[in-house]
CSV table of C-alpha atoms and ligand atoms in Angstrom, one decimal:
chain,number,residue,atom,x,y,z
A,1,UNK,CA,139.9,110.7,86.4
A,2,UNK,CA,140.0,106.9,86.9
A,3,UNK,CA,142.1,105.1,84.3
A,4,UNK,CA,142.2,101.5,83.1
A,5,UNK,CA,145.0,99.7,81.3
A,6,UNK,CA,143.7,97.3,78.7
A,7,UNK,CA,146.3,95.1,77.2
A,8,UNK,CA,144.9,94.0,73.8
A,9,UNK,CA,142.3,96.7,74.0
A,10,UNK,CA,142.3,97.4,70.2
A,11,UNK,CA,140.5,94.3,69.2
A,12,UNK,CA,137.9,91.7,70.2
A,13,UNK,CA,136.8,91.5,73.8
A,14,UNK,CA,139.5,94.0,74.9
A,15,UNK,CA,138.0,96.6,72.6
A,16,UNK,CA,134.5,95.9,73.9
A,17,UNK,CA,135.7,96.2,77.5
A,18,UNK,CA,137.5,99.5,76.6
A,19,UNK,CA,134.3,100.8,75.1
A,20,UNK,CA,132.2,99.8,78.1
A,21,UNK,CA,134.6,101.5,80.5
A,22,UNK,CA,134.7,104.7,78.4
A,23,UNK,CA,130.9,104.8,78.6
A,24,UNK,CA,131.2,104.6,82.4
A,25,UNK,CA,133.5,107.6,82.4
A,26,UNK,CA,136.9,105.9,82.5
A,27,UNK,CA,140.0,106.9,80.5
A,28,UNK,CA,141.6,103.9,78.9
A,29,UNK,CA,145.3,103.3,78.2
A,30,UNK,CA,145.3,100.7,75.4
A,31,UNK,CA,148.4,98.6,74.8
A,32,UNK,CA,148.7,96.6,71.7
A,33,UNK,CA,150.3,96.1,68.3
A,34,UNK,CA,147.6,98.0,66.4
A,35,UNK,CA,145.5,101.0,67.2
A,36,UNK,CA,141.7,100.7,67.4
A,37,UNK,CA,140.0,101.4,64.1
A,38,UNK,CA,139.2,105.2,63.9
A,39,UNK,CA,135.8,106.2,65.2
A,40,UNK,CA,135.0,103.0,67.2
A,41,UNK,CA,135.8,104.6,70.5
A,42,UNK,CA,136.1,108.4,71.1
A,43,UNK,CA,139.7,109.5,70.5
A,44,UNK,CA,139.7,111.8,73.6
A,45,UNK,CA,138.9,108.9,75.9
A,46,UNK,CA,141.9,106.7,75.3
A,47,UNK,CA,145.6,106.7,74.6
A,48,UNK,CA,147.4,104.1,72.5
A,49,UNK,CA,150.7,102.6,73.5
A,50,UNK,CA,152.5,100.3,71.0
A,51,UNK,CA,153.3,97.0,72.8
A,52,UNK,CA,154.4,93.7,71.4
A,53,UNK,CA,154.2,91.0,74.1
A,54,UNK,CA,156.8,89.0,72.2
A,55,UNK,CA,159.2,91.9,72.8
A,56,UNK,CA,158.3,92.8,76.3
A,57,UNK,CA,158.5,96.5,77.2
A,58,UNK,CA,159.1,96.5,81.0
A,59,UNK,CA,159.4,100.3,81.0
A,60,UNK,CA,156.0,100.9,79.5
A,61,UNK,CA,154.2,98.7,82.0
A,62,UNK,CA,156.3,100.1,84.8
A,63,UNK,CA,155.2,103.6,83.9
A,64,UNK,CA,151.5,102.7,83.7
A,65,UNK,CA,151.7,100.8,87.0
A,66,UNK,CA,153.2,103.9,88.7
A,67,UNK,CA,150.3,106.1,87.6
A,68,UNK,CA,148.1,106.4,90.7
A,69,UNK,CA,145.0,107.2,88.6
A,70,UNK,CA,145.2,103.7,87.1
A,71,UNK,CA,142.8,101.5,89.1
A,72,UNK,CA,142.0,98.7,86.7
A,73,UNK,CA,144.1,96.3,84.6
A,74,UNK,CA,142.6,93.9,82.1
A,75,UNK,CA,144.8,91.6,80.0
A,76,UNK,CA,142.9,90.3,76.9
A,77,UNK,CA,145.8,89.8,74.5
A,78,UNK,CA,146.1,86.2,73.5
A,79,UNK,CA,146.8,83.9,70.6
A,80,UNK,CA,146.3,80.2,69.9
A,81,UNK,CA,144.6,77.9,67.4
A,82,UNK,CA,142.9,74.6,66.8
A,83,UNK,CA,145.5,72.5,65.0
A,84,UNK,CA,147.4,69.3,65.4
A,85,UNK,CA,150.6,69.7,67.4
A,86,UNK,CA,152.8,68.9,64.4
A,87,UNK,CA,151.3,71.9,62.6
A,88,UNK,CA,153.0,74.2,65.1
A,89,UNK,CA,156.4,75.6,64.2
A,90,UNK,CA,158.7,76.0,67.2
A,91,UNK,CA,158.4,79.8,66.7
A,92,UNK,CA,154.7,79.6,67.2
A,93,UNK,CA,155.1,77.6,70.4
A,94,UNK,CA,157.3,80.4,71.7
A,95,UNK,CA,154.9,83.1,70.6
A,96,UNK,CA,151.9,81.4,72.2
A,97,UNK,CA,153.7,80.9,75.6
A,98,UNK,CA,155.2,84.4,75.5
A,99,UNK,CA,151.9,86.2,74.9
A,100,UNK,CA,149.5,84.0,76.8
A,101,UNK,CA,151.6,83.1,79.8
A,102,UNK,CA,155.1,84.6,80.3
A,103,UNK,CA,154.4,88.3,79.3
A,104,UNK,CA,150.9,88.2,81.0
A,105,UNK,CA,152.5,87.0,84.3
A,106,UNK,CA,155.3,89.7,83.9
A,107,UNK,CA,152.6,92.4,83.6
A,108,UNK,CA,150.9,91.1,86.7
A,109,UNK,CA,154.2,91.1,88.5
A,110,UNK,CA,154.8,94.8,87.5
A,111,UNK,CA,151.3,95.7,88.8
A,112,UNK,CA,151.5,93.4,91.8
A,113,UNK,CA,152.4,96.1,94.4
A,114,UNK,CA,149.2,97.9,93.3
A,115,UNK,CA,147.1,94.7,93.5
A,116,UNK,CA,148.6,93.7,96.9
A,117,UNK,CA,148.0,97.2,98.4
A,118,UNK,CA,145.1,98.0,100.6
A,119,UNK,CA,143.7,100.4,98.0
A,120,UNK,CA,141.0,99.2,95.6
A,121,UNK,CA,142.5,97.8,92.4
A,122,UNK,CA,140.6,95.7,89.8
A,123,UNK,CA,142.3,93.1,87.7
A,124,UNK,CA,141.2,90.6,85.1
A,125,UNK,CA,142.8,88.2,82.6
A,126,UNK,CA,141.4,86.3,79.8
A,127,UNK,CA,142.1,82.6,80.5
A,128,UNK,CA,140.3,79.9,78.7
A,129,UNK,CA,138.2,76.9,79.5
A,130,UNK,CA,140.9,74.9,77.7
A,131,UNK,CA,143.2,75.8,80.5
A,132,UNK,CA,141.0,73.8,82.8
A,133,UNK,CA,141.0,70.5,81.0
A,134,UNK,CA,142.8,68.6,78.3
A,135,UNK,CA,142.3,70.0,74.8
A,136,UNK,CA,143.4,67.7,72.0
A,137,UNK,CA,143.9,69.7,68.8
A,138,UNK,CA,144.7,72.8,70.9
A,139,UNK,CA,147.5,71.3,72.9
A,140,UNK,CA,149.9,74.2,72.9
A,141,UNK,CA,147.2,76.8,73.5
A,142,UNK,CA,145.7,74.7,76.4
A,143,UNK,CA,149.2,74.3,78.0
A,144,UNK,CA,149.8,78.0,77.9
A,145,UNK,CA,146.3,78.8,79.2
A,146,UNK,CA,146.7,76.1,81.9
A,147,UNK,CA,149.8,78.0,83.0
A,148,UNK,CA,148.0,81.3,83.4
A,149,UNK,CA,144.9,79.9,85.1
A,150,UNK,CA,147.0,77.9,87.6
A,151,UNK,CA,149.1,81.0,88.2
A,152,UNK,CA,146.0,83.2,88.9
A,153,UNK,CA,144.5,80.5,91.1
A,154,UNK,CA,147.7,80.3,93.2
A,155,UNK,CA,148.4,84.0,93.5
A,156,UNK,CA,144.8,84.8,94.6
A,157,UNK,CA,145.5,82.7,97.7
A,158,UNK,CA,148.6,84.8,98.3
A,159,UNK,CA,146.5,87.9,98.0
A,160,UNK,CA,144.0,86.6,100.5
A,161,UNK,CA,146.7,85.7,102.9
A,162,UNK,CA,148.3,89.1,102.4
A,163,UNK,CA,145.1,90.7,103.7
A,164,UNK,CA,144.0,92.6,100.7
A,165,UNK,CA,140.5,92.5,99.2
A,166,UNK,CA,141.9,92.8,95.7
A,167,UNK,CA,141.8,89.7,93.5
A,168,UNK,CA,142.7,88.7,89.9
A,169,UNK,CA,139.8,87.5,87.9
A,170,UNK,CA,140.3,84.6,85.5
A,171,UNK,CA,137.8,84.8,82.7
A,172,UNK,CA,137.7,81.4,81.2
A,173,UNK,CA,135.3,81.2,78.3
A,174,UNK,CA,134.9,78.6,75.6
A,175,UNK,CA,134.3,79.8,72.0
A,176,UNK,CA,132.5,83.1,71.9
A,177,UNK,CA,131.0,85.1,69.1
A,178,UNK,CA,131.9,88.6,67.8
A,179,UNK,CA,135.7,88.3,68.1
A,180,UNK,CA,138.3,88.1,65.3
A,181,UNK,CA,140.1,85.6,67.6
A,182,UNK,CA,137.8,82.9,66.3
A,183,UNK,CA,138.1,83.8,62.7
A,184,UNK,CA,135.1,86.1,62.5
A,185,UNK,CA,135.0,89.9,62.5
A,186,UNK,CA,135.1,92.2,65.5
A,187,UNK,CA,131.4,92.9,66.4
A,188,UNK,CA,131.1,95.2,69.3
A,189,UNK,CA,127.4,95.0,69.6
A,190,UNK,CA,127.6,91.2,70.0
A,191,UNK,CA,130.3,91.4,72.6
A,192,UNK,CA,128.9,94.4,74.6
A,193,UNK,CA,126.9,92.2,77.0
A,194,UNK,CA,129.8,89.9,77.6
A,195,UNK,CA,132.1,92.9,78.3
A,196,UNK,CA,129.6,94.1,80.8
A,197,UNK,CA,129.4,90.7,82.5
A,198,UNK,CA,133.2,90.5,82.7
A,199,UNK,CA,133.4,94.0,84.3
A,200,UNK,CA,130.8,93.1,86.9
A,201,UNK,CA,132.9,90.2,88.0
A,202,UNK,CA,136.1,92.3,87.9
A,203,UNK,CA,134.5,95.0,90.1
A,204,UNK,CA,133.2,92.3,92.5
A,205,UNK,CA,136.8,91.2,92.8
A,206,UNK,CA,135.9,87.6,92.1
A,207,UNK,CA,138.6,85.0,91.2
A,208,UNK,CA,137.0,83.0,88.4
A,209,UNK,CA,134.3,83.6,85.8
A,210,UNK,CA,133.4,80.7,83.4
A,211,UNK,CA,130.6,82.0,81.1
A,212,UNK,CA,127.7,79.6,80.8
A,213,UNK,CA,128.9,77.7,83.7
A,214,UNK,CA,125.6,76.6,85.2
A,215,UNK,CA,123.9,75.7,81.9
A,216,UNK,CA,126.9,74.1,80.1
A,217,UNK,CA,130.4,74.0,81.6
A,218,UNK,CA,129.7,72.7,85.0
A,219,UNK,CA,128.6,69.4,83.3
A,220,UNK,CA,131.4,69.5,80.8
A,221,UNK,CA,134.1,69.9,83.5
A,222,UNK,CA,132.4,67.1,85.5
A,223,UNK,CA,132.6,64.8,82.5
A,224,UNK,CA,136.3,65.7,82.0
A,225,UNK,CA,137.1,65.0,85.7
A,226,UNK,CA,135.2,61.7,85.7
A,227,UNK,CA,137.0,60.3,82.6
A,228,UNK,CA,139.6,62.6,81.0
A,229,UNK,CA,140.5,60.0,78.3
A,230,UNK,CA,136.9,59.5,77.2
A,231,UNK,CA,136.3,63.2,77.3
A,232,UNK,CA,139.4,63.9,75.3
A,233,UNK,CA,138.5,61.5,72.5
A,234,UNK,CA,135.1,63.0,72.2
A,235,UNK,CA,136.4,66.6,72.3
A,236,UNK,CA,138.9,65.7,69.5
A,237,UNK,CA,136.3,64.2,67.3
A,238,UNK,CA,133.9,67.1,68.0
A,239,UNK,CA,136.4,69.7,66.8
A,240,UNK,CA,137.3,67.6,63.7
A,241,UNK,CA,133.6,67.2,62.8
A,242,UNK,CA,132.8,70.9,63.2
A,243,UNK,CA,135.6,71.7,60.6
A,244,UNK,CA,137.5,73.9,63.0
A,245,UNK,CA,140.9,72.5,62.4
A,246,UNK,CA,143.4,74.8,60.8
A,247,UNK,CA,146.7,72.9,60.1
A,248,UNK,CA,148.1,75.6,57.8
A,249,UNK,CA,151.6,77.1,58.3
A,250,UNK,CA,151.1,80.1,60.5
A,251,UNK,CA,154.6,81.6,61.0
A,252,UNK,CA,156.5,83.9,58.8
A,253,UNK,CA,160.2,82.7,58.4
A,254,UNK,CA,162.7,85.4,57.6
A,255,UNK,CA,166.2,85.1,56.3
A,256,UNK,CA,169.1,87.4,55.8
A,257,UNK,CA,172.8,87.0,55.3
A,258,UNK,CA,175.9,89.1,55.9
A,259,UNK,CA,179.5,89.1,57.1
A,260,UNK,CA,178.8,91.0,60.3
A,261,UNK,CA,182.4,92.0,61.0
A,262,UNK,CA,182.9,94.5,63.8
A,263,UNK,CA,179.3,94.3,64.8
A,264,UNK,CA,177.7,97.8,64.7
A,265,UNK,CA,174.5,99.7,64.9
A,266,UNK,CA,173.7,99.2,61.2
A,267,UNK,CA,173.7,95.5,61.7
A,268,UNK,CA,171.5,95.8,64.8
A,269,UNK,CA,169.0,98.1,63.0
A,270,UNK,CA,168.8,95.5,60.2
A,271,UNK,CA,168.2,92.6,62.6
A,272,UNK,CA,165.7,94.5,64.7
A,273,UNK,CA,163.7,95.6,61.6
A,274,UNK,CA,163.8,92.1,60.2
A,275,UNK,CA,162.5,90.5,63.4
A,276,UNK,CA,159.6,93.0,63.4
A,277,UNK,CA,158.6,91.5,60.1
A,278,UNK,CA,158.8,87.8,60.8
A,279,UNK,CA,158.3,85.3,63.5
A,280,UNK,CA,161.5,83.3,63.1
A,281,UNK,CA,164.7,84.9,61.9
A,282,UNK,CA,167.4,82.9,60.4
A,283,UNK,CA,170.8,84.6,59.8
A,284,UNK,CA,173.4,83.2,57.5
A,285,UNK,CA,176.9,84.4,58.3
A,286,UNK,CA,179.6,84.5,55.6
A,287,UNK,CA,182.8,82.7,56.6
A,288,UNK,CA,184.9,85.6,55.2
A,289,UNK,CA,184.6,89.0,53.4
A,290,UNK,CA,186.4,87.6,50.3
A,291,UNK,CA,183.4,87.7,48.1
A,292,UNK,CA,183.4,91.5,48.6
A,293,UNK,CA,187.1,91.7,48.4
A,294,UNK,CA,187.4,92.7,52.0
A,295,UNK,CA,189.3,91.4,55.0
A,296,UNK,CA,187.6,90.5,58.2
A,297,UNK,CA,189.0,91.3,61.7
A,298,UNK,CA,186.8,89.0,63.8
A,299,UNK,CA,187.0,85.3,63.3
A,300,UNK,CA,184.1,83.5,61.7
A,301,UNK,CA,183.0,81.5,64.8
A,302,UNK,CA,183.1,84.6,67.0
A,303,UNK,CA,181.0,86.6,64.5
A,304,UNK,CA,178.5,83.7,64.5
A,305,UNK,CA,178.5,83.7,68.4
A,306,UNK,CA,177.8,87.4,68.5
A,307,UNK,CA,174.9,87.2,66.0
A,308,UNK,CA,173.5,84.2,67.9
A,309,UNK,CA,173.4,86.2,71.1
A,310,UNK,CA,171.3,89.0,69.6
A,311,UNK,CA,167.7,88.7,70.9
A,312,UNK,CA,166.2,89.3,67.5
A,313,UNK,CA,167.9,86.2,66.0
A,314,UNK,CA,166.4,82.8,66.3
A,315,UNK,CA,169.0,80.7,64.4
A,316,UNK,CA,172.4,81.3,63.1
A,317,UNK,CA,173.7,79.2,60.1
A,318,UNK,CA,176.7,79.2,57.8
A,319,UNK,CA,175.6,81.2,54.8
A,320,UNK,CA,175.3,79.6,51.4
A,321,UNK,CA,177.1,81.0,48.4
A,322,UNK,CA,173.8,82.5,47.2
A,323,UNK,CA,170.7,83.4,49.2
A,324,UNK,CA,168.7,81.4,46.6
A,325,UNK,CA,170.6,78.2,47.7
A,326,UNK,CA,169.7,79.0,51.3
A,327,UNK,CA,166.0,79.0,50.3
A,328,UNK,CA,166.3,75.3,49.4
A,329,UNK,CA,167.4,74.6,53.0
A,330,UNK,CA,165.2,77.0,55.0
A,331,UNK,CA,162.1,77.8,52.9
A,332,UNK,CA,161.9,81.3,54.2
A,333,UNK,CA,159.0,83.6,53.3
A,334,UNK,CA,160.9,86.9,53.5
A,335,UNK,CA,164.5,87.8,52.5
A,336,UNK,CA,165.8,90.9,54.2
A,337,UNK,CA,168.7,93.1,53.1
A,338,UNK,CA,170.0,96.7,53.4
A,339,UNK,CA,169.0,99.1,50.7
A,340,UNK,CA,172.6,99.3,49.4
A,341,UNK,CA,171.9,96.0,47.7
A,342,UNK,CA,168.8,97.3,45.8
A,343,UNK,CA,169.4,97.3,42.1
A,344,UNK,CA,172.6,95.2,42.3
A,345,UNK,CA,173.1,92.3,39.8
A,346,UNK,CA,172.8,89.9,42.7
A,347,UNK,CA,169.5,91.2,43.9
A,348,UNK,CA,168.0,91.7,40.5
A,349,UNK,CA,168.8,88.0,39.9
A,350,UNK,CA,167.1,87.1,43.3
A,351,UNK,CA,164.0,89.2,42.4
A,352,UNK,CA,163.6,87.1,39.3
A,353,UNK,CA,164.4,83.8,41.1
A,354,UNK,CA,161.9,84.4,44.0
A,355,UNK,CA,159.1,85.9,41.9
A,356,UNK,CA,157.2,82.6,41.6
A,357,UNK,CA,158.2,81.2,45.0
A,358,UNK,CA,156.1,83.4,47.2
A,359,UNK,CA,159.2,85.0,48.8
A,360,UNK,CA,159.1,88.7,49.4
A,361,UNK,CA,162.4,90.7,49.3
A,362,UNK,CA,162.4,93.5,51.9
A,363,UNK,CA,164.9,96.3,51.6
A,364,UNK,CA,165.6,98.3,54.8
A,365,UNK,CA,167.2,101.7,54.8
A,366,UNK,CA,171.0,101.3,55.0
A,367,UNK,CA,172.3,102.9,58.2
A,368,UNK,CA,174.4,105.7,56.7
A,369,UNK,CA,176.5,106.6,59.7
A,370,UNK,CA,178.5,103.4,59.9
A,371,UNK,CA,179.8,100.2,58.3
A,372,UNK,CA,182.4,97.6,59.0
A,373,UNK,CA,184.6,99.3,56.3
A,374,UNK,CA,184.3,102.7,57.9
A,375,UNK,CA,185.1,101.3,61.4
A,376,UNK,CA,188.1,99.4,59.9
A,377,UNK,CA,189.4,102.6,58.2
A,378,UNK,CA,189.0,104.7,61.4
A,379,UNK,CA,190.8,102.1,63.5
A,380,UNK,CA,193.6,101.8,61.0
A,381,UNK,CA,194.0,105.6,60.8
A,382,UNK,CA,194.0,105.9,64.6
A,383,UNK,CA,196.6,103.2,64.9
A,384,UNK,CA,198.8,104.9,62.4
A,385,UNK,CA,198.6,108.2,64.5
A,386,UNK,CA,199.6,106.3,67.6
A,387,UNK,CA,202.6,104.8,65.9
A,388,UNK,CA,203.6,108.2,64.6
A,389,UNK,CA,203.1,109.7,68.1
A,390,UNK,CA,205.5,107.0,69.5
B,1,CTP,N1,173.9,97.0,56.7
B,1,CTP,C1,173.0,98.1,56.9
B,1,CTP,N2,173.6,99.3,57.3
B,1,CTP,C2,174.9,99.4,57.5
B,1,CTP,C3,175.8,98.3,57.3
B,1,CTP,C4,175.2,97.1,56.9
B,1,CTP,O1,171.8,98.0,56.7
B,1,CTP,N3,175.5,100.5,57.9
B,1,CTP,C5,173.3,95.7,56.2
B,1,CTP,C6,173.7,95.3,54.8
B,1,CTP,O2,172.9,96.0,53.8
B,1,CTP,C7,173.6,93.8,54.8
B,1,CTP,C8,173.8,93.4,56.3
B,1,CTP,O3,173.8,94.7,57.0
B,1,CTP,O4,172.2,93.5,54.5
B,1,CTP,C9,175.2,92.8,56.5
B,1,CTP,O5,176.1,93.6,55.9
B,1,CTP,P1,177.7,93.5,56.1
B,1,CTP,O6,178.3,93.3,54.8
B,1,CTP,O7,178.0,92.5,57.2
B,1,CTP,O8,178.0,94.9,56.8
B,1,CTP,P2,178.8,96.2,56.3
B,1,CTP,O9,179.0,97.0,57.5
B,1,CTP,O10,178.2,96.9,55.1
B,1,CTP,O11,180.2,95.5,55.8
B,1,CTP,P3,181.4,96.1,54.9
B,1,CTP,O12,181.6,97.5,55.2
B,1,CTP,O13,182.5,95.2,55.2
B,1,CTP,O14,180.9,95.9,53.5
């Protein structure tokens, strides 16, 4: 049975494309952060793979690319918004580029041997019309999309030079209805004809599809090329007048603190789980274990360097005496801690303090098998044995 890999196939246009392919008899491998809602597509016709493009899973895509039955790849996952540049937190910039550009190109690299081969392979990516011209009020999104559309344009020439008929289709629409991406609800019936159109272009192995090109976007692009500045001013005002700006804060900032002596799997579990629940993780490191009446083996600066090198951590800071003081500095939305702190005087106090500040305290299961204290004890006992042996 022919199989298709749809990255972002649980929602929006990705879901509509999945449905259209299933109706044509394909089996669909859906990659995404959430499963499609039950009953929307027949459960026997697809398999769901958890994938977060901010935490790239090379193994998953490698496995899918190695499956000879997979003959089509469609990448529809994407994020971005209409907002002034200053409304973007640096974590949001990172997320937009990771999802729309870097991870998308990585997936294409992993499938590239299949695309470059002489066998039929169909590939499509959701670009955006904003990748083809300046987009004030969507500057970060436009920059990320410009990256992907330029990449596709370039690599299609390499494919042609390589002698294959396969191409990568760049689908570059403007606003379209029926997708949650633009704030509405997923509406598959509205998107079905668009999904069919996209698939026709994918199966024809074309290189670019700009919906409504003849009637609208040919002229829009011409206006942009004639006078980008004039076009940009108009475009900015148009977005403003249509009330589409969303300058609200979009990222979830997380905070946690600890001593992190003798870095171990309990620490790593905590950091990983925390990063899964925020966009930007700040970790405060205590300068010593004195407050717990414990000695530390690893110097403060080294413990900070180790935490800073962990891929789940965005920023390392010196901890404050209290996590409530740290909030004055970092204005985090979530405070993470191991469940060993639940019910302690310190956290009961924090629960009260944060109750009216919109800060959620998240307790993660304490990893029972280890702790810095256990490691210290084991090492000390072993050292004693060695000394006795001598
Ligand atoms: N933590 C955890 N599981 C462990 C150890 C620590 O979830 N096995 C969490 C703690 O709940 C805390 C954070 O990691 O939120 C930092 O804890 P830290 O005091 O540095 O680690 P411990 O190993 O518990 O240190 P010690 O044994 O010295 O108390």
